[in-house]
Amino acid sequence: MGNMGKFARPAIVAAVALALWAGGCSTTPSPQVDSTPSMAPQPEMPAKVRPAEIVGRWGYASFHDAKDRVRTEANARGQCKQPFVIGQGPSGGVMMYLADSNQLQELRLKGTPGGRDYIGPAGDTPGPQDREIVSFDGRVMLLKFVDPEVDGRYGTGVFVRCAPRA
């Protein structure tokens, strides 16, 4: 047993030294890396596009590849016989559907300090259920889903304003 004592003491001393060294490392603050995305959600602010500007009857189609935009716009124009209707919401928003929902819901038009506009539920901008208004000229509106997975399924929406009913 006398020989084991000779070997046990250095091992215990080494274990204690290692524990003190490792403990000292954990109390040293490590530099924090900013993991926020480049476009962090912002509080809601008014959009440049007003709800009244998009209320109405629209032909709708979508594309995944930008080279298909012109053809898709023509297809959307052809959908005016069965239009996508954007209604005025009771609280000043617009009545539309969220992705994967069959419930009409009041959505808000929301702006950002960087000048981008979004359509989505009240709250942070951009929110995970929002669509970015990529372009809008009063006649044609392009909407792109913020969520990459949803955008991958639905693509960029092309809304072409339908002529007034006769």
PDB file of C-alpha atoms in Angstrom:
ATOM      1  CA  MET A   1       0.000   0.000   0.000  1.00  0.00           C
ATOM      2  CA  GLY A   2       2.974   2.252   0.555  1.00  0.00           C
ATOM      3  CA  ASN A   3       3.765   2.337  -3.183  1.00  0.00           C
ATOM      4  CA  MET A   4       0.218   3.356  -4.103  1.00  0.00           C
ATOM      5  CA  GLY A   5       0.485   6.455  -1.918  1.00  0.00           C
ATOM      6  CA  LYS A   6       3.529   7.584  -3.915  1.00  0.00           C
ATOM      7  CA  PHE A   7       1.585   7.455  -7.187  1.00  0.00           C
ATOM      8  CA  ALA A   8      -1.803   8.649  -5.860  1.00  0.00           C
ATOM      9  CA  ARG A   9      -0.529  12.006  -4.527  1.00  0.00           C
ATOM     10  CA  PRO A  10       0.851  13.276  -7.852  1.00  0.00           C
ATOM     11  CA  ALA A  11      -2.322  12.122  -9.616  1.00  0.00           C
ATOM     12  CA  ILE A  12      -4.505  13.962  -7.085  1.00  0.00           C
ATOM     13  CA  VAL A  13      -2.356  17.089  -7.354  1.00  0.00           C
ATOM     14  CA  ALA A  14      -2.599  16.935 -11.162  1.00  0.00           C
ATOM     15  CA  ALA A  15      -6.382  16.458 -11.033  1.00  0.00           C
ATOM     16  CA  VAL A  16      -6.807  19.430  -8.670  1.00  0.00           C
ATOM     17  CA  ALA A  17      -4.544  21.602 -10.821  1.00  0.00           C
ATOM     18  CA  LEU A  18      -6.506  20.609 -13.935  1.00  0.00           C
ATOM     19  CA  ALA A  19      -9.818  21.395 -12.210  1.00  0.00           C
ATOM     20  CA  LEU A  20      -8.560  24.817 -11.080  1.00  0.00           C
ATOM     21  CA  TRP A  21      -7.229  25.583 -14.556  1.00  0.00           C
ATOM     22  CA  ALA A  22     -10.473  24.504 -16.280  1.00  0.00           C
ATOM     23  CA  GLY A  23     -12.541  26.413 -13.718  1.00  0.00           C
ATOM     24  CA  GLY A  24     -10.495  29.519 -14.375  1.00  0.00           C
ATOM     25  CA  CYS A  25     -11.260  29.248 -18.082  1.00  0.00           C
ATOM     26  CA  SER A  26     -14.985  29.139 -17.511  1.00  0.00           C
ATOM     27  CA  THR A  27     -15.031  32.382 -15.492  1.00  0.00           C
ATOM     28  CA  THR A  28     -13.227  34.308 -18.203  1.00  0.00           C
ATOM     29  CA  PRO A  29     -15.864  36.032 -20.357  1.00  0.00           C
ATOM     30  CA  SER A  30     -15.610  35.047 -23.976  1.00  0.00           C
ATOM     31  CA  PRO A  31     -16.269  37.617 -26.686  1.00  0.00           C
ATOM     32  CA  GLN A  32     -19.900  37.633 -27.808  1.00  0.00           C
ATOM     33  CA  VAL A  33     -20.584  37.142 -31.496  1.00  0.00           C
ATOM     34  CA  ASP A  34     -23.604  39.006 -32.865  1.00  0.00           C
ATOM     35  CA  SER A  35     -25.809  36.232 -34.223  1.00  0.00           C
ATOM     36  CA  THR A  36     -28.719  38.463 -35.230  1.00  0.00           C
ATOM     37  CA  PRO A  37     -29.643  38.331 -38.904  1.00  0.00           C
ATOM     38  CA  SER A  38     -28.792  41.346 -41.034  1.00  0.00           C
ATOM     39  CA  MET A  39     -32.490  42.247 -41.180  1.00  0.00           C
ATOM     40  CA  ALA A  40     -33.606  41.843 -37.563  1.00  0.00           C
ATOM     41  CA  PRO A  41     -37.336  42.318 -36.916  1.00  0.00           C
ATOM     42  CA  GLN A  42     -38.338  45.925 -36.320  1.00  0.00           C
ATOM     43  CA  PRO A  43     -41.352  47.417 -34.535  1.00  0.00           C
ATOM     44  CA  GLU A  44     -44.291  48.102 -36.827  1.00  0.00           C
ATOM     45  CA  MET A  45     -44.225  51.369 -38.790  1.00  0.00           C
ATOM     46  CA  PRO A  46     -46.381  52.629 -41.677  1.00  0.00           C
ATOM     47  CA  ALA A  47     -45.682  51.289 -45.159  1.00  0.00           C
ATOM     48  CA  LYS A  48     -45.264  53.466 -48.260  1.00  0.00           C
ATOM     49  CA  VAL A  49     -48.046  51.438 -49.908  1.00  0.00           C
ATOM     50  CA  ARG A  50     -51.450  52.137 -48.361  1.00  0.00           C
ATOM     51  CA  PRO A  51     -54.117  49.445 -47.856  1.00  0.00           C
ATOM     52  CA  ALA A  52     -56.602  51.315 -50.058  1.00  0.00           C
ATOM     53  CA  GLU A  53     -54.117  51.056 -52.945  1.00  0.00           C
ATOM     54  CA  ILE A  54     -54.208  47.252 -52.994  1.00  0.00           C
ATOM     55  CA  VAL A  55     -57.871  46.625 -52.151  1.00  0.00           C
ATOM     56  CA  GLY A  56     -59.611  45.237 -55.219  1.00  0.00           C
ATOM     57  CA  ARG A  57     -59.731  42.407 -57.714  1.00  0.00           C
ATOM     58  CA  TRP A  58     -56.468  40.860 -58.893  1.00  0.00           C
ATOM     59  CA  GLY A  59     -55.385  38.172 -61.315  1.00  0.00           C
ATOM     60  CA  TYR A  60     -52.819  35.957 -59.603  1.00  0.00           C
ATOM     61  CA  ALA A  61     -49.995  33.627 -60.694  1.00  0.00           C
ATOM     62  CA  SER A  62     -46.513  32.884 -59.344  1.00  0.00           C
ATOM     63  CA  PHE A  63     -43.008  32.032 -60.520  1.00  0.00           C
ATOM     64  CA  HIS A  64     -39.841  30.533 -59.052  1.00  0.00           C
ATOM     65  CA  ASP A  65     -37.402  31.723 -61.705  1.00  0.00           C
ATOM     66  CA  ALA A  66     -37.128  35.455 -62.492  1.00  0.00           C
ATOM     67  CA  LYS A  67     -36.895  34.701 -66.219  1.00  0.00           C
ATOM     68  CA  ASP A  68     -40.536  33.539 -66.039  1.00  0.00           C
ATOM     69  CA  ARG A  69     -41.861  36.861 -64.737  1.00  0.00           C
ATOM     70  CA  VAL A  70     -43.210  38.244 -68.046  1.00  0.00           C
ATOM     71  CA  ARG A  71     -45.009  35.001 -68.909  1.00  0.00           C
ATOM     72  CA  THR A  72     -46.363  34.742 -65.350  1.00  0.00           C
ATOM     73  CA  GLU A  73     -47.656  38.321 -65.468  1.00  0.00           C
ATOM     74  CA  ALA A  74     -49.590  37.455 -68.653  1.00  0.00           C
ATOM     75  CA  ASN A  75     -50.971  34.340 -66.930  1.00  0.00           C
ATOM     76  CA  ALA A  76     -52.029  36.417 -63.919  1.00  0.00           C
ATOM     77  CA  ARG A  77     -53.865  38.862 -66.198  1.00  0.00           C
ATOM     78  CA  GLY A  78     -55.772  35.898 -67.623  1.00  0.00           C
ATOM     79  CA  GLN A  79     -56.977  34.927 -64.137  1.00  0.00           C
ATOM     80  CA  CYS A  80     -59.218  38.001 -63.792  1.00  0.00           C
ATOM     81  CA  LYS A  81     -62.264  35.914 -64.733  1.00  0.00           C
ATOM     82  CA  GLN A  82     -61.750  34.269 -61.298  1.00  0.00           C
ATOM     83  CA  PRO A  83     -60.019  37.087 -59.389  1.00  0.00           C
ATOM     84  CA  PHE A  84     -58.146  37.016 -56.126  1.00  0.00           C
ATOM     85  CA  VAL A  85     -60.034  39.623 -54.075  1.00  0.00           C
ATOM     86  CA  ILE A  86     -58.183  41.737 -51.519  1.00  0.00           C
ATOM     87  CA  GLY A  87     -60.761  43.347 -49.260  1.00  0.00           C
ATOM     88  CA  GLN A  88     -60.601  46.229 -46.799  1.00  0.00           C
ATOM     89  CA  GLY A  89     -60.128  44.993 -43.206  1.00  0.00           C
ATOM     90  CA  PRO A  90     -62.282  46.231 -40.320  1.00  0.00           C
ATOM     91  CA  SER A  91     -59.253  47.778 -38.531  1.00  0.00           C
ATOM     92  CA  GLY A  92     -57.636  49.473 -41.534  1.00  0.00           C
ATOM     93  CA  GLY A  93     -55.670  46.504 -42.874  1.00  0.00           C
ATOM     94  CA  VAL A  94     -56.437  44.222 -45.800  1.00  0.00           C
ATOM     95  CA  MET A  95     -58.233  40.869 -45.885  1.00  0.00           C
ATOM     96  CA  MET A  96     -55.982  38.142 -47.294  1.00  0.00           C
ATOM     97  CA  TYR A  97     -54.916  34.566 -46.605  1.00  0.00           C
ATOM     98  CA  LEU A  98     -51.696  33.563 -44.869  1.00  0.00           C
ATOM     99  CA  ALA A  99     -49.648  30.749 -46.416  1.00  0.00           C
ATOM    100  CA  ASP A 100     -51.217  27.321 -45.870  1.00  0.00           C
ATOM    101  CA  SER A 101     -54.396  28.831 -44.382  1.00  0.00           C
ATOM    102  CA  ASN A 102     -57.951  28.756 -45.693  1.00  0.00           C
ATOM    103  CA  GLN A 103     -59.056  31.445 -43.236  1.00  0.00           C
ATOM    104  CA  LEU A 104     -59.358  35.004 -44.495  1.00  0.00           C
ATOM    105  CA  GLN A 105     -57.502  37.229 -42.041  1.00  0.00           C
ATOM    106  CA  GLU A 106     -56.858  40.928 -41.604  1.00  0.00           C
ATOM    107  CA  LEU A 107     -53.226  41.665 -42.428  1.00  0.00           C
ATOM    108  CA  ARG A 108     -51.289  44.889 -42.014  1.00  0.00           C
ATOM    109  CA  LEU A 109     -49.116  46.808 -44.430  1.00  0.00           C
ATOM    110  CA  LYS A 110     -45.878  47.434 -42.538  1.00  0.00           C
ATOM    111  CA  GLY A 111     -42.818  49.467 -43.413  1.00  0.00           C
ATOM    112  CA  THR A 112     -39.208  49.377 -42.277  1.00  0.00           C
ATOM    113  CA  PRO A 113     -36.595  52.094 -41.749  1.00  0.00           C
ATOM    114  CA  GLY A 114     -34.755  50.655 -44.784  1.00  0.00           C
ATOM    115  CA  GLY A 115     -37.750  51.429 -47.022  1.00  0.00           C
ATOM    116  CA  ARG A 116     -39.043  47.880 -47.550  1.00  0.00           C
ATOM    117  CA  ASP A 117     -42.762  47.182 -47.202  1.00  0.00           C
ATOM    118  CA  TYR A 118     -44.421  43.981 -46.006  1.00  0.00           C
ATOM    119  CA  ILE A 119     -47.915  42.497 -45.712  1.00  0.00           C
ATOM    120  CA  GLY A 120     -48.528  40.294 -42.697  1.00  0.00           C
ATOM    121  CA  PRO A 121     -49.999  39.909 -39.231  1.00  0.00           C
ATOM    122  CA  ALA A 122     -49.490  42.718 -36.714  1.00  0.00           C
ATOM    123  CA  GLY A 123     -46.130  42.555 -34.946  1.00  0.00           C
ATOM    124  CA  ASP A 124     -42.451  42.568 -35.808  1.00  0.00           C
ATOM    125  CA  THR A 125     -41.413  43.487 -39.317  1.00  0.00           C
ATOM    126  CA  PRO A 126     -40.422  41.388 -41.127  1.00  0.00           C
ATOM    127  CA  GLY A 127     -42.283  38.627 -39.348  1.00  0.00           C
ATOM    128  CA  PRO A 128     -42.080  34.938 -40.291  1.00  0.00           C
ATOM    129  CA  GLN A 129     -45.531  35.001 -41.955  1.00  0.00           C
ATOM    130  CA  ASP A 130     -44.956  38.270 -43.834  1.00  0.00           C
ATOM    131  CA  ARG A 131     -44.669  38.782 -47.575  1.00  0.00           C
ATOM    132  CA  GLU A 132     -42.343  41.470 -48.874  1.00  0.00           C
ATOM    133  CA  ILE A 133     -43.821  43.857 -51.422  1.00  0.00           C
ATOM    134  CA  VAL A 134     -40.987  43.472 -53.935  1.00  0.00           C
ATOM    135  CA  SER A 135     -42.556  45.942 -56.360  1.00  0.00           C
ATOM    136  CA  PHE A 136     -45.837  47.787 -56.788  1.00  0.00           C
ATOM    137  CA  ASP A 137     -46.770  50.266 -59.508  1.00  0.00           C
ATOM    138  CA  GLY A 138     -50.525  50.432 -58.930  1.00  0.00           C
ATOM    139  CA  ARG A 139     -51.187  47.894 -61.688  1.00  0.00           C
ATOM    140  CA  VAL A 140     -48.782  45.018 -60.914  1.00  0.00           C
ATOM    141  CA  MET A 141     -47.677  43.902 -57.453  1.00  0.00           C
ATOM    142  CA  LEU A 142     -44.977  41.311 -56.693  1.00  0.00           C
ATOM    143  CA  LEU A 143     -45.032  39.636 -53.268  1.00  0.00           C
ATOM    144  CA  LYS A 144     -42.308  37.317 -51.925  1.00  0.00           C
ATOM    145  CA  PHE A 145     -42.685  35.252 -48.733  1.00  0.00           C
ATOM    146  CA  VAL A 146     -40.139  36.052 -46.017  1.00  0.00           C
ATOM    147  CA  ASP A 147     -39.927  32.417 -44.860  1.00  0.00           C
ATOM    148  CA  PRO A 148     -37.556  30.649 -47.319  1.00  0.00           C
ATOM    149  CA  GLU A 149     -39.360  27.311 -46.967  1.00  0.00           C
ATOM    150  CA  VAL A 150     -42.752  28.865 -47.773  1.00  0.00           C
ATOM    151  CA  ASP A 151     -41.219  30.934 -50.572  1.00  0.00           C
ATOM    152  CA  GLY A 152     -39.738  27.735 -52.022  1.00  0.00           C
ATOM    153  CA  ARG A 153     -43.206  26.198 -52.212  1.00  0.00           C
ATOM    154  CA  TYR A 154     -45.210  29.199 -53.434  1.00  0.00           C
ATOM    155  CA  GLY A 155     -42.662  31.305 -55.311  1.00  0.00           C
ATOM    156  CA  THR A 156     -42.997  35.014 -56.010  1.00  0.00           C
ATOM    157  CA  GLY A 157     -46.637  36.037 -56.349  1.00  0.00           C
ATOM    158  CA  VAL A 158     -47.614  38.228 -59.291  1.00  0.00           C
ATOM    159  CA  PHE A 159     -50.834  40.205 -58.798  1.00  0.00           C
ATOM    160  CA  VAL A 160     -52.213  42.055 -61.842  1.00  0.00           C
ATOM    161  CA  ARG A 161     -55.060  44.470 -61.191  1.00  0.00           C
ATOM    162  CA  CYS A 162     -58.241  43.422 -63.009  1.00  0.00           C
ATOM    163  CA  ALA A 163     -60.196  45.921 -65.079  1.00  0.00           C
ATOM    164  CA  PRO A 164     -63.263  47.382 -63.302  1.00  0.00           C
ATOM    165  CA  ARG A 165     -66.447  45.404 -63.811  1.00  0.00           C
ATOM    166  CA  ALA A 166     -68.637  46.710 -66.629  1.00  0.00           C
TER     167      ALA A 166
END
